[in-house]
C-alpha cells in the first residue's frame, strides 16, 4: 500500500517550452501533496504544498508563475514548469500525505528527472 | 544553524555490521519522526515512523527517539550490500501545527561492503 507514481520518469525539453509532471497516489486519497526539488548529492528542497481544491502554498523564493501546481482531485497533482530554462534542470519529486489523520507522514513518488537543453 | 543536523558521511561498514545513523534537531515542537531510504536517482522510501520517545523495531531496523536530548537514531542490523543508499531523517510538528510539512536532514550516505 501507499504507492505514489510520477509521470514521466525523465524528460528532455528545449529551453522556452513548458513541461508537465503528474503525481498520483495509487491506493489512497491524499488531501495534501508536496513538490520537492533535489540537486545532486543534496537533500530535498520543498517547493510547494498542494491542497486539493485550493491554491498551492509556495515556499519562499519559489516562483509560483514559473512552477504552476494544480491539485484537481484527491489522487492527482500536477507541476508545470513554464518557459523552462537550463537552470530548471533537476530531479523533481512529489509526495502525498494520506487523508487518514492518524499517520502524519508522506509517501514519495519515484521522481522525475528534467533536463532542459 | 540548521533545524536538523545529519552527518553526510559517507559511512562505510562491512557486510553484517550494525549501521548506526543519527540526527539532532533544535525545534522542540517536532513531534513526529521518520527515516527514509533513498537509492540513487529514486524517490525516498519510508522505513520507520515514530511519534514518541523510546525504541521502535521493525525487522532489521530500530528507530530510537530521545526528545529530551533532541536526538534520533536509526540502527540497521545485519547490514547487506543492498542497504547501501542515502538515509534521510525527517521531522514534523504535526498536521494541526504545520499541515504535514516535513523538515529533512541532509542525508547520510551509507556503503555496505561485501
Short mmCIF file of N, CA and C in Angstrom, two decimals, chain A residues 10 32 34 36 38 41-44 46 49 59 91 93 97-98 100-111 113, chain B residues 32 34 36 38 40-46 48-49 51 88 92-96 99-102 104-107 109:
data_model
loop_
_atom_site.label_atom_id
_atom_site.label_comp_id
_atom_site.label_asym_id
_atom_site.label_seq_id
_atom_site.Cartn_x
_atom_site.Cartn_y
_atom_site.Cartn_z
N UNK A 10 11.47 10.64 -16.77
CA UNK A 10 12.50 11.57 -17.21
C UNK A 10 12.02 12.27 -18.47
N UNK A 32 -3.37 16.38 0.77
CA UNK A 32 -2.21 17.24 0.60
C UNK A 32 -1.11 16.51 -0.15
N UNK A 34 2.93 17.28 -1.95
CA UNK A 34 4.06 18.19 -1.86
C UNK A 34 4.96 18.01 -3.08
N UNK A 36 8.91 18.64 -4.34
CA UNK A 36 10.27 18.90 -3.92
C UNK A 36 11.19 18.95 -5.15
N UNK A 38 15.41 18.31 -5.93
CA UNK A 38 16.62 17.78 -5.33
C UNK A 38 17.79 17.92 -6.29
N UNK A 41 23.38 14.96 -4.83
CA UNK A 41 24.01 14.76 -3.53
C UNK A 41 23.52 15.77 -2.49
N UNK A 42 22.33 16.29 -2.69
CA UNK A 42 21.74 17.22 -1.73
C UNK A 42 20.42 16.66 -1.23
N UNK A 43 19.95 17.25 -0.14
CA UNK A 43 18.67 16.80 0.40
C UNK A 43 17.51 17.43 -0.39
N UNK A 44 16.32 17.05 -0.01
CA UNK A 44 15.14 17.55 -0.72
C UNK A 44 14.84 18.99 -0.31
N UNK A 46 11.79 21.62 -0.34
CA UNK A 46 10.36 21.77 -0.55
C UNK A 46 10.08 22.99 -1.41
N UNK A 49 3.36 23.30 -1.30
CA UNK A 49 2.38 22.39 -0.73
C UNK A 49 1.09 22.54 -1.51
N UNK A 59 6.91 27.89 -1.17
CA UNK A 59 7.97 28.25 -0.24
C UNK A 59 8.65 29.54 -0.72
N UNK A 91 16.00 17.15 -10.40
CA UNK A 91 15.20 15.97 -10.05
C UNK A 91 14.01 16.48 -9.24
N UNK A 93 10.55 15.66 -7.22
CA UNK A 93 9.91 14.56 -6.51
C UNK A 93 8.64 15.06 -5.85
N UNK A 97 0.42 12.95 1.34
CA UNK A 97 0.09 12.66 2.74
C UNK A 97 -1.29 12.03 2.78
N UNK A 98 -1.42 10.82 3.30
CA UNK A 98 -2.73 10.16 3.36
C UNK A 98 -3.75 11.01 4.11
N UNK A 100 -6.12 9.97 6.01
CA UNK A 100 -6.45 9.49 7.35
C UNK A 100 -5.46 10.13 8.33
N UNK A 101 -5.99 10.72 9.36
CA UNK A 101 -5.18 11.65 10.15
C UNK A 101 -4.28 11.00 11.19
N UNK A 102 -4.39 9.69 11.41
CA UNK A 102 -3.59 9.14 12.49
C UNK A 102 -2.14 8.93 12.11
N UNK A 103 -1.85 9.09 10.83
CA UNK A 103 -0.45 8.91 10.42
C UNK A 103 0.03 10.19 9.77
N UNK A 104 0.96 10.83 10.39
CA UNK A 104 1.41 12.11 9.89
C UNK A 104 2.73 11.96 9.17
N UNK A 105 2.69 11.38 8.00
CA UNK A 105 3.91 11.24 7.23
C UNK A 105 3.57 11.37 5.76
N UNK A 106 4.57 11.23 4.92
CA UNK A 106 4.39 11.38 3.49
C UNK A 106 5.00 10.18 2.77
N UNK A 107 4.40 9.85 1.63
CA UNK A 107 4.93 8.80 0.77
C UNK A 107 5.37 9.45 -0.53
N UNK A 108 6.55 9.06 -0.98
CA UNK A 108 7.16 9.75 -2.11
C UNK A 108 7.01 8.99 -3.41
N UNK A 109 6.94 9.76 -4.50
CA UNK A 109 6.99 9.19 -5.83
C UNK A 109 8.43 8.88 -6.20
N UNK A 110 8.62 8.24 -7.36
CA UNK A 110 9.97 7.84 -7.78
C UNK A 110 10.79 8.98 -8.36
N UNK A 111 10.17 10.13 -8.58
CA UNK A 111 10.91 11.27 -9.08
C UNK A 111 10.85 11.41 -10.59
N UNK A 113 13.18 13.21 -13.64
CA UNK A 113 14.44 13.91 -13.97
C UNK A 113 14.18 14.81 -15.18
N UNK B 32 6.87 14.26 15.38
CA UNK B 32 6.80 13.05 14.57
C UNK B 32 8.12 12.90 13.83
N UNK B 34 10.66 10.46 11.21
CA UNK B 34 10.68 9.46 10.16
C UNK B 34 12.09 9.22 9.65
N UNK B 36 13.85 7.82 6.05
CA UNK B 36 13.64 7.43 4.66
C UNK B 36 14.95 6.90 4.09
N UNK B 38 16.92 6.42 0.42
CA UNK B 38 16.86 6.87 -0.98
C UNK B 38 18.02 6.27 -1.75
N UNK B 40 20.09 5.96 -5.38
CA UNK B 40 20.47 6.98 -6.35
C UNK B 40 19.41 7.09 -7.45
N UNK B 41 19.00 8.30 -7.73
CA UNK B 41 18.05 8.60 -8.80
C UNK B 41 16.66 8.00 -8.57
N UNK B 42 16.32 7.78 -7.30
CA UNK B 42 14.99 7.27 -6.95
C UNK B 42 14.37 8.17 -5.89
N UNK B 43 13.07 8.02 -5.69
CA UNK B 43 12.40 8.76 -4.63
C UNK B 43 12.66 8.13 -3.28
N UNK B 44 12.55 8.89 -2.19
CA UNK B 44 12.74 8.35 -0.84
C UNK B 44 11.67 7.31 -0.49
N UNK B 45 12.09 6.29 0.24
CA UNK B 45 11.20 5.22 0.66
C UNK B 45 11.09 5.26 2.18
N UNK B 46 9.86 5.30 2.70
CA UNK B 46 9.67 5.37 4.14
C UNK B 46 10.09 4.07 4.81
N UNK B 48 10.80 3.99 8.64
CA UNK B 48 10.30 3.98 10.01
C UNK B 48 9.58 5.28 10.30
N UNK B 49 8.56 5.17 11.15
CA UNK B 49 7.77 6.34 11.54
C UNK B 49 7.50 6.22 13.03
N UNK B 51 6.43 8.49 16.85
CA UNK B 51 5.90 9.74 17.39
C UNK B 51 6.09 9.85 18.90
N UNK B 88 17.77 9.48 5.02
CA UNK B 88 17.31 10.81 5.39
C UNK B 88 16.43 10.74 6.62
N UNK B 92 8.34 16.36 11.79
CA UNK B 92 7.15 17.17 11.57
C UNK B 92 6.59 17.66 12.90
N UNK B 93 6.01 18.83 12.88
CA UNK B 93 5.31 19.34 14.07
C UNK B 93 3.91 18.76 14.17
N UNK B 94 3.43 18.16 13.08
CA UNK B 94 2.10 17.57 13.11
C UNK B 94 1.12 18.33 12.23
N UNK B 95 0.07 17.63 11.83
CA UNK B 95 -0.91 18.20 10.91
C UNK B 95 -1.51 19.48 11.49
N UNK B 96 -1.91 19.43 12.76
CA UNK B 96 -2.58 20.58 13.34
C UNK B 96 -1.66 21.79 13.42
N UNK B 99 0.55 21.19 9.19
CA UNK B 99 -0.03 20.57 8.00
C UNK B 99 0.85 19.57 7.30
N UNK B 100 1.45 18.63 8.01
CA UNK B 100 2.25 17.57 7.40
C UNK B 100 3.62 18.01 6.90
N UNK B 101 3.95 19.26 6.99
CA UNK B 101 5.22 19.74 6.42
C UNK B 101 6.38 19.06 7.13
N UNK B 102 7.28 18.49 6.33
CA UNK B 102 8.44 17.79 6.86
C UNK B 102 9.69 18.65 6.77
N UNK B 104 13.73 18.01 6.64
CA UNK B 104 14.67 16.92 6.39
C UNK B 104 16.07 17.25 6.90
N UNK B 105 16.78 16.19 7.30
CA UNK B 105 18.20 16.30 7.47
C UNK B 105 18.86 16.23 6.10
N UNK B 106 20.15 16.48 6.05
CA UNK B 106 20.84 16.50 4.77
C UNK B 106 21.08 15.12 4.17
N UNK B 107 20.90 14.07 4.98
CA UNK B 107 21.11 12.71 4.48
C UNK B 107 22.50 12.20 4.78
N UNK B 109 25.12 9.18 3.55
CA UNK B 109 25.36 8.14 2.54
C UNK B 109 26.02 6.95 3.22
#
